[in-house]
PDB file of C-alpha atoms and ligand atoms in Angstrom:
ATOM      1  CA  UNK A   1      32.699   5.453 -16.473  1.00 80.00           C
ATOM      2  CA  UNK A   2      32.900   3.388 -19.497  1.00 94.00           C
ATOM      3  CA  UNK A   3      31.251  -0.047 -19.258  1.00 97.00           C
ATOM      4  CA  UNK A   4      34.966  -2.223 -19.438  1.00 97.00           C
ATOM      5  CA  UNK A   5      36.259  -0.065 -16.486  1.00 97.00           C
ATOM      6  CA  UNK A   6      33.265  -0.190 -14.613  1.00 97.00           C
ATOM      7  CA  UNK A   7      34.062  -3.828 -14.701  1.00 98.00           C
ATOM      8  CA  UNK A   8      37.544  -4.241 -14.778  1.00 97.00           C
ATOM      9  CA  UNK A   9      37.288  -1.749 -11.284  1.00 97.00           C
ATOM     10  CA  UNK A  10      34.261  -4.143  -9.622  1.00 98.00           C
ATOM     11  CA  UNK A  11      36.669  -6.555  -8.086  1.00 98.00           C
ATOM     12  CA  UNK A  12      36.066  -8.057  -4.728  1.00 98.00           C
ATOM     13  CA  UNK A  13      36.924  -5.929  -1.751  1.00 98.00           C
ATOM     14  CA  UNK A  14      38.085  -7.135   1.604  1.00 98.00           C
ATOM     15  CA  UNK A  15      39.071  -3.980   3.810  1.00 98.00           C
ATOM     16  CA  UNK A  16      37.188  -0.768   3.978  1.00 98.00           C
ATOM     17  CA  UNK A  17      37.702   3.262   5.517  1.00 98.00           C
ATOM     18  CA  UNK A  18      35.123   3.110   8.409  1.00 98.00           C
ATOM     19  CA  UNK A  19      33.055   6.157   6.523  1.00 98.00           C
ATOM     20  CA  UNK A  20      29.170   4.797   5.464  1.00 98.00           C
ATOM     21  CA  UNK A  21      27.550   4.058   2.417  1.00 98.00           C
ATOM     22  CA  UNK A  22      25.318   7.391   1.308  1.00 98.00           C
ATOM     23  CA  UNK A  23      21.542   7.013   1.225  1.00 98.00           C
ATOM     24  CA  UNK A  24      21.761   7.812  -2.496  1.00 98.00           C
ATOM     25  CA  UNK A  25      24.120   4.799  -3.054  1.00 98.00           C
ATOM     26  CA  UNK A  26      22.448   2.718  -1.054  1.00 98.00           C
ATOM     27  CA  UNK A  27      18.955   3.532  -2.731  1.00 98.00           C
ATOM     28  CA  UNK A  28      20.950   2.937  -5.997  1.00 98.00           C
ATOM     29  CA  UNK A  29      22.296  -0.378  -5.153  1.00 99.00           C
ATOM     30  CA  UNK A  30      18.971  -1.587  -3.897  1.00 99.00           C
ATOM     31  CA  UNK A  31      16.879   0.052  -7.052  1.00 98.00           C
ATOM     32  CA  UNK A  32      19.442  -2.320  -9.271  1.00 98.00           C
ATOM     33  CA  UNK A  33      18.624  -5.118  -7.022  1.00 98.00           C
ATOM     34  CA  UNK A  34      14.597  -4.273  -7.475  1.00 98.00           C
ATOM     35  CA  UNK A  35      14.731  -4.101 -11.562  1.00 98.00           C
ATOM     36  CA  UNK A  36      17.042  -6.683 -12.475  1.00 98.00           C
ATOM     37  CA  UNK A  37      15.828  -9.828 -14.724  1.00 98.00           C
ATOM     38  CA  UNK A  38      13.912 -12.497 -13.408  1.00 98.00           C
ATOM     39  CA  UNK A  39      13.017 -16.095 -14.765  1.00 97.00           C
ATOM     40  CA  UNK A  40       9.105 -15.634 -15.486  1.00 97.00           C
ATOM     41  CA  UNK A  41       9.305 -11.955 -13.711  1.00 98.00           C
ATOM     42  CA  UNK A  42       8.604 -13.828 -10.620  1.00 97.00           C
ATOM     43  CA  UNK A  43      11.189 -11.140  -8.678  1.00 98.00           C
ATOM     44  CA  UNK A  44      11.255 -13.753  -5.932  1.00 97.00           C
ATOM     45  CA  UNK A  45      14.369 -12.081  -3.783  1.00 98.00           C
ATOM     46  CA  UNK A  46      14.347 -10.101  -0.504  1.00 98.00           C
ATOM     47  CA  UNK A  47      16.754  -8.105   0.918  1.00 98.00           C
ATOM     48  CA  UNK A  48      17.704  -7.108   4.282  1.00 98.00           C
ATOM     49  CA  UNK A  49      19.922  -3.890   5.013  1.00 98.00           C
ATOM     50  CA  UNK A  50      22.701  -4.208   7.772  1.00 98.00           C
ATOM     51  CA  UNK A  51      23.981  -0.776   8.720  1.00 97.00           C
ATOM     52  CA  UNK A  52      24.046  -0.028  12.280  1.00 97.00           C
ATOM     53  CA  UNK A  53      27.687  -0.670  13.339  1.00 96.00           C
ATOM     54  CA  UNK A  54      27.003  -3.071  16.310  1.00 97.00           C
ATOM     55  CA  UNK A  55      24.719  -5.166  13.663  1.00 97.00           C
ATOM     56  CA  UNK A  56      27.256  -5.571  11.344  1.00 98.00           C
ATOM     57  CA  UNK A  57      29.667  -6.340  13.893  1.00 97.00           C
ATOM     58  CA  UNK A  58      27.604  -9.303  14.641  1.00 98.00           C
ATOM     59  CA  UNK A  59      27.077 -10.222  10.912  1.00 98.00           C
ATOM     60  CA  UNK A  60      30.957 -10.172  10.591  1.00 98.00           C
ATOM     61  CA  UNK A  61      31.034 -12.817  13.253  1.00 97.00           C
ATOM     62  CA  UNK A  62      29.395 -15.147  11.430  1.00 98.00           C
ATOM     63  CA  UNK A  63      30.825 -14.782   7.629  1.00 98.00           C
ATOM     64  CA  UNK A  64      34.506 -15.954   6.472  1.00 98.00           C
ATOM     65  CA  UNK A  65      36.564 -14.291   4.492  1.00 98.00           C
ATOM     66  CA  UNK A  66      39.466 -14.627   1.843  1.00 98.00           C
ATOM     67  CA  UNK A  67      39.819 -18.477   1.728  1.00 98.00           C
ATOM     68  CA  UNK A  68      42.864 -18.608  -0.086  1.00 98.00           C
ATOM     69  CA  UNK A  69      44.623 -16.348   2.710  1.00 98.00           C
ATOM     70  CA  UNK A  70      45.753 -16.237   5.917  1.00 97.00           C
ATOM     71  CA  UNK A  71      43.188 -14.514   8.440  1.00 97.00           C
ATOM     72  CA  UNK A  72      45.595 -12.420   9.601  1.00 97.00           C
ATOM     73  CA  UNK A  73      45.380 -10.575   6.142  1.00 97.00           C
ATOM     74  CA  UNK A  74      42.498 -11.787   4.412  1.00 98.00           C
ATOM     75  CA  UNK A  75      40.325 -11.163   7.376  1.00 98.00           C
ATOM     76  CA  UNK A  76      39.564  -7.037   7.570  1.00 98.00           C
ATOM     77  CA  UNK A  77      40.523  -5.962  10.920  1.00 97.00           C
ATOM     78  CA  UNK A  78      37.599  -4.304  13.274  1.00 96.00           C
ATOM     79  CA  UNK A  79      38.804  -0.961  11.453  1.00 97.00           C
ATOM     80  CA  UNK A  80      39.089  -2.252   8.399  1.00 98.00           C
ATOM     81  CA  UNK A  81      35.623  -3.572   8.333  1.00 98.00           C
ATOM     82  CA  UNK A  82      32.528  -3.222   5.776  1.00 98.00           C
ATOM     83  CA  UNK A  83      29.783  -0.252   6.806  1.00 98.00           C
ATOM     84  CA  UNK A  84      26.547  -2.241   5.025  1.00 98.00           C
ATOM     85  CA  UNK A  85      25.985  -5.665   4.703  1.00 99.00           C
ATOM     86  CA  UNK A  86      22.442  -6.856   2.317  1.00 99.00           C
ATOM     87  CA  UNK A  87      21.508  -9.886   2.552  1.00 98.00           C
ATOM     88  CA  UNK A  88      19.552 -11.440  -0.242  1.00 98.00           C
ATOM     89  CA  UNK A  89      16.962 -13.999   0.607  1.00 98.00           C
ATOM     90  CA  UNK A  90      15.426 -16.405  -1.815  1.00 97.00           C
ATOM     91  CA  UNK A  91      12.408 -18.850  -1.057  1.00 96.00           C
ATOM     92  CA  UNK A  92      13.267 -21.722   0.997  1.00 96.00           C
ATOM     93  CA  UNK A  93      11.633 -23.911  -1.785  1.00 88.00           C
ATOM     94  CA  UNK A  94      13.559 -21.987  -3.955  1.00 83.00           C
ATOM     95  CA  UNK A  95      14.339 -23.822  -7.933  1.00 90.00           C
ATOM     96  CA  UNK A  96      17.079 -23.385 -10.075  1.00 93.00           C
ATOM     97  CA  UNK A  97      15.807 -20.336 -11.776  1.00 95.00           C
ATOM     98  CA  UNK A  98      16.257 -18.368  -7.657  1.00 95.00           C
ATOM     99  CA  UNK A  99      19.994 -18.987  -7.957  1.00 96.00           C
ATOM    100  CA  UNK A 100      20.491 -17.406 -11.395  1.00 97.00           C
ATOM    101  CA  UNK A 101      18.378 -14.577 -10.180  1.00 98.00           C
ATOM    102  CA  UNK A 102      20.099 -13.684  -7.362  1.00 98.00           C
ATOM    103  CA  UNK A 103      23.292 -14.051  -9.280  1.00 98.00           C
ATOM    104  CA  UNK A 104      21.802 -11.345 -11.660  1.00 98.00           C
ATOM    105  CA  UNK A 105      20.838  -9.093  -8.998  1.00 98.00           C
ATOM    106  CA  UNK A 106      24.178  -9.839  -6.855  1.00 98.00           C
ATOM    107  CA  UNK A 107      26.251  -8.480  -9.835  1.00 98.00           C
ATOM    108  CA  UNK A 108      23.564  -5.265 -10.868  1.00 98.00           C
ATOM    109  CA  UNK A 109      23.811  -4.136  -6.632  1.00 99.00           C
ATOM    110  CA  UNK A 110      27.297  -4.844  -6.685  1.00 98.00           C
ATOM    111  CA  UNK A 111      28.452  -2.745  -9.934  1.00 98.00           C
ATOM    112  CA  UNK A 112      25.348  -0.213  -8.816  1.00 98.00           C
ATOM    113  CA  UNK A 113      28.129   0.364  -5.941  1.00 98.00           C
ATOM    114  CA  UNK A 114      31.171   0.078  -7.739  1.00 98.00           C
ATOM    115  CA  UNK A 115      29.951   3.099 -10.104  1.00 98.00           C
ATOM    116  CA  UNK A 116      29.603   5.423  -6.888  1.00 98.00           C
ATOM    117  CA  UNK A 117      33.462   3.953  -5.702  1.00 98.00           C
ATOM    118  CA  UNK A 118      31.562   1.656  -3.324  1.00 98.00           C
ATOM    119  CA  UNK A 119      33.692  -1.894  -3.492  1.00 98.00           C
ATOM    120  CA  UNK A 120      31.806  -4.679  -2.270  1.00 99.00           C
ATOM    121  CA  UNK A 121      32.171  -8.624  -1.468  1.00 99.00           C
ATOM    122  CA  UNK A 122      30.522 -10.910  -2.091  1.00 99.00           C
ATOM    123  CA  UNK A 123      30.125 -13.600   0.594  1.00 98.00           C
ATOM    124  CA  UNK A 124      28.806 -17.648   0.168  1.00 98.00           C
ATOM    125  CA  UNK A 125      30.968 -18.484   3.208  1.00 98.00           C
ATOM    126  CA  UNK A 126      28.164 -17.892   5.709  1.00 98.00           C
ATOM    127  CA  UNK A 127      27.026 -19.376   9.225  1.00 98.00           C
ATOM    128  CA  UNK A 128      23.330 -19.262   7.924  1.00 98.00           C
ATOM    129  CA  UNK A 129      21.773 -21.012  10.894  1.00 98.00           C
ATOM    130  CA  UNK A 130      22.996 -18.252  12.787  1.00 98.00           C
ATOM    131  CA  UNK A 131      22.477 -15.317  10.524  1.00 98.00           C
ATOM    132  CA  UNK A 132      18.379 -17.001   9.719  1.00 98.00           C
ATOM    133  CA  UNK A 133      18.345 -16.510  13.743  1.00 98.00           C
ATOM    134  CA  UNK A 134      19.727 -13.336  13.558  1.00 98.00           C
ATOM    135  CA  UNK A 135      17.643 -11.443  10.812  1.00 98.00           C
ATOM    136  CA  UNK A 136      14.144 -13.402  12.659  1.00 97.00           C
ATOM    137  CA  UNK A 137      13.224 -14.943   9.408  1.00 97.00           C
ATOM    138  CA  UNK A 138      10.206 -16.524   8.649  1.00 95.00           C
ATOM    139  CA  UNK A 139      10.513 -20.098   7.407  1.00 95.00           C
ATOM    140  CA  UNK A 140       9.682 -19.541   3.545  1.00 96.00           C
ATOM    141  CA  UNK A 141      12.364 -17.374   3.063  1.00 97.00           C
ATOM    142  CA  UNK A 142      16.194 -18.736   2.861  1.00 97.00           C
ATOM    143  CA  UNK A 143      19.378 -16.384   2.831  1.00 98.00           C
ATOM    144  CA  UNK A 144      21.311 -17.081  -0.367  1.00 98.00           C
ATOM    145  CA  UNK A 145      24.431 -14.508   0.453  1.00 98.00           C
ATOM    146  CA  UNK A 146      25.627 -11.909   2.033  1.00 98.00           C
ATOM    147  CA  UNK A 147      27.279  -8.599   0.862  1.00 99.00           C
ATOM    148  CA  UNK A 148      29.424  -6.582   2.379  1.00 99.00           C
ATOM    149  CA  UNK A 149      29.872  -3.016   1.402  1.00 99.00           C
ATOM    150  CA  UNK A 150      32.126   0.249   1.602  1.00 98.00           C
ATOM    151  CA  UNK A 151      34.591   2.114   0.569  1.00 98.00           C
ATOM    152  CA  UNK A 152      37.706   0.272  -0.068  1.00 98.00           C
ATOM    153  CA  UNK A 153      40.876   0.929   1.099  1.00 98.00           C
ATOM    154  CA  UNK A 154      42.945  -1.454  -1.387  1.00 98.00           C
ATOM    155  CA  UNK A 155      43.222  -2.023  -5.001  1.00 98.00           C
ATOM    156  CA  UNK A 156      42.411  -4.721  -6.863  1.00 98.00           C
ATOM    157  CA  UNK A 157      43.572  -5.800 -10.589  1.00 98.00           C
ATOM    158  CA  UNK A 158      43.237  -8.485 -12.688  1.00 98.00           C
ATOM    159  CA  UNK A 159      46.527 -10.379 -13.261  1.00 98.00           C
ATOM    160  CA  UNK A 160      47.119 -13.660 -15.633  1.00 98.00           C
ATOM    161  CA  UNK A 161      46.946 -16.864 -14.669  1.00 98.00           C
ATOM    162  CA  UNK A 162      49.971 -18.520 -14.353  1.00 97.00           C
ATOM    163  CA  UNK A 163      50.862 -22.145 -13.964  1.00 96.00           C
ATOM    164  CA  UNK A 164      47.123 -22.918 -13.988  1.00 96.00           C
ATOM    165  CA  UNK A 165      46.709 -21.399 -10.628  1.00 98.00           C
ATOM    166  CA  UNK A 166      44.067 -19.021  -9.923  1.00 98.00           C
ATOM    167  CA  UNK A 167      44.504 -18.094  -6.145  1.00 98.00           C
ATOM    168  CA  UNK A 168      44.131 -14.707  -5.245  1.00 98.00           C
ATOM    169  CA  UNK A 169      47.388 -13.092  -3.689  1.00 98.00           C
ATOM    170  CA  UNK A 170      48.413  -9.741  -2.090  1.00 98.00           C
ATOM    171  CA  UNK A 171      51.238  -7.656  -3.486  1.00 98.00           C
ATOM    172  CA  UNK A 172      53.486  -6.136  -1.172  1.00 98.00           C
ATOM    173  CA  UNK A 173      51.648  -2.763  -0.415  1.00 98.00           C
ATOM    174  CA  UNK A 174      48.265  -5.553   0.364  1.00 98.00           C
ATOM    175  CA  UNK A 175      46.800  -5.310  -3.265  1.00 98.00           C
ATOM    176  CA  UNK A 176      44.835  -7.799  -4.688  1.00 98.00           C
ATOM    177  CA  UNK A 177      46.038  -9.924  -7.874  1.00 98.00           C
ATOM    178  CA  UNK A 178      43.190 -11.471  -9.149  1.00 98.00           C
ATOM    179  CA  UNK A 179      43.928 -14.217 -11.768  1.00 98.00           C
ATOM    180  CA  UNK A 180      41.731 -14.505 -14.473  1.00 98.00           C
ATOM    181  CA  UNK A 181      42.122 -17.057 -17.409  1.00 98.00           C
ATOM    182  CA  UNK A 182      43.428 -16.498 -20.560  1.00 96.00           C
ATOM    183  CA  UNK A 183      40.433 -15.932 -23.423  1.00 96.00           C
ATOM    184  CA  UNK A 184      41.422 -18.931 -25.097  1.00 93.00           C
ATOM    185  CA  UNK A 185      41.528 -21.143 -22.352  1.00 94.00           C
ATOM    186  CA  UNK A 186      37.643 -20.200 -22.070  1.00 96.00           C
ATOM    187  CA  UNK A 187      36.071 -19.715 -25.498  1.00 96.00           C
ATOM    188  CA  UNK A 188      36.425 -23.443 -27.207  1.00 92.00           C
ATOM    189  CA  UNK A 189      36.738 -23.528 -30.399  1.00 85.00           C
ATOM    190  CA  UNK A 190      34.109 -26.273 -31.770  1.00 79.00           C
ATOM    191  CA  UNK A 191      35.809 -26.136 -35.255  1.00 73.00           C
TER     192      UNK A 191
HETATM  193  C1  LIG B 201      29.034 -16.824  -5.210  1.00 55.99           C
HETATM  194  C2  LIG B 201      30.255 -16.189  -4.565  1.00 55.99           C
HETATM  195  C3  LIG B 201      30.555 -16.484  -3.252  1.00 55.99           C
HETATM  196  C4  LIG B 201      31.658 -15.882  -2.641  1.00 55.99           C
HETATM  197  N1  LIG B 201      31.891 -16.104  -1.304  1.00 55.99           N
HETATM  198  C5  LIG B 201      32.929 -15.473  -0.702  1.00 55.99           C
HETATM  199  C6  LIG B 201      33.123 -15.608   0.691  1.00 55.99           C
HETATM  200  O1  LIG B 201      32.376 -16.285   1.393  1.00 55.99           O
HETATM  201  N2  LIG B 201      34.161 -14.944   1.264  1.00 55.99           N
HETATM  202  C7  LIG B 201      35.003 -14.136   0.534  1.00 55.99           C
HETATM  203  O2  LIG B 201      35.930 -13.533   1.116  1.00 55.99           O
HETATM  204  N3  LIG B 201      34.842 -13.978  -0.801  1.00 55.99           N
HETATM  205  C8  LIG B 201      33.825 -14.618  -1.435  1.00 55.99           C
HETATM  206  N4  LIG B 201      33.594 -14.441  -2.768  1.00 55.99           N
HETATM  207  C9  LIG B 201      34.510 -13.581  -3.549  1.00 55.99           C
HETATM  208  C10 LIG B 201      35.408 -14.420  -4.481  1.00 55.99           C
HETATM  209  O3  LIG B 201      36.455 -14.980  -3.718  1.00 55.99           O
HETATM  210  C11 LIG B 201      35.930 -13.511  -5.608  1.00 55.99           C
HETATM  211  O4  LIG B 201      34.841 -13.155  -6.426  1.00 55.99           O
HETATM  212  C12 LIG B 201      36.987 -14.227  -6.449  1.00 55.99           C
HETATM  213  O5  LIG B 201      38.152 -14.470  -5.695  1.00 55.99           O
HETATM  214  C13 LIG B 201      37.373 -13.429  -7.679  1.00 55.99           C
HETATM  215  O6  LIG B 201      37.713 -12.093  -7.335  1.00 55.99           O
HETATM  216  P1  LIG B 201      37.004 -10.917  -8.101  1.00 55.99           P
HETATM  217  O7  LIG B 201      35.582 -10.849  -7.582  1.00 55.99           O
HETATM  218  O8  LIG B 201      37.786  -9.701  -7.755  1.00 55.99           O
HETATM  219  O9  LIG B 201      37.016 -11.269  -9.561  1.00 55.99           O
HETATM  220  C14 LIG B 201      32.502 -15.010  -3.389  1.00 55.99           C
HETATM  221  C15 LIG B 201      32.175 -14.723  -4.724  1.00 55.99           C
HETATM  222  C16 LIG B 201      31.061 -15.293  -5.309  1.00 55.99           C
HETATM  223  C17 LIG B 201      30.722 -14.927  -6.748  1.00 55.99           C
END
């Protein structure tokens, strides 16, 4: 695929076919994970792999989804669910440098996946008291996000924005319109 519709494609993904992730794509999504950029090479992240359906059941109780929409839609439905969450954990004395990390490993896993048709979401909305308590982890180590994974069973596309608001919406067959500024509402001219 060429590198503009690998990332055009790599929207966010809410609702998923119930059919797993593939060892190969999940090795492939991790492997981006383990050789993406670090500040200093530190490679400070950990990751924990959520795949047995009653596990991720329980991670999907504790994540929200779609804030700009109503559960009943923006919420998947128990068929309609991811197959593979990752968490990624950073240190719990974790500097600046941890978040742009895991932001550059977020977006290699998550276009690792797209490549193999595997959409993904990523998810900030998270109960982490719960989900620390959940995944037993040690003190040192704090979770930063959670991903969901699997095979989508929506599209997604990139709309305009218009009248300055960039809420996602559904179209009437459930398709995401994602609004994404205009390129010279974002690149400032300094001249
Ligand atoms: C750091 C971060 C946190 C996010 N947290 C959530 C979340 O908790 N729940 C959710 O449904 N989507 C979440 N998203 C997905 C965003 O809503 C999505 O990226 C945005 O609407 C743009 O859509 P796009 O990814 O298709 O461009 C998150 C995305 C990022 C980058």
């Amino acid at each position: 695929m060429d590198i503009m519709e690998l990332l055009y494609g790599r929207r966010t993904y809410r609702r998923f076919a119930q059919k797993k992730v593939p060892e190969n794509t999940l090795h492939n999504i991790l492997e981006a994970a383990r050789i993406s950029s670090s500040a200093a090479n530190k490679q400070s992240l950990r990751y924990i792999i959520v795949q047995k359906p009653e596990e991720v059941a329980s991670v999907c109780d504790l994540v929200k989804w779609a804030a700009y929409l109503p559960a009943e839609v923006g919420t998947p439905k128990e068929n309609e669910r991811p197959t593979l969450f990752i968490a990624v954990l950073q240190p719990a004395n974790g500097s600046v440098t941890d978040h742009t990390d895991a932001g550059i490993a977020l977006s290699n896993m998550t276009l690792a996946a797209w490549a193999d048709g595997v959409g993904s979401c990523i998810m900030g909305a998270i109960n982490r008291p719960k989900l620390t308590e959940l995944f037993g982890l040690p003190e040192d180590y704090a979770i930063h996000s959670m991903v969901a994974f699997g095979y989508p069973v929506h599209k997604s596309s990139v709309v305009p924005v218009k009248n300055g608001d960039i809420k996602y919406y559904l179209d009437e067959n459930k398709d995401y319109l994602v609004p994404k500024r205009a390129m010279e509402d974002i690149v400032w001219n300094i001249r």
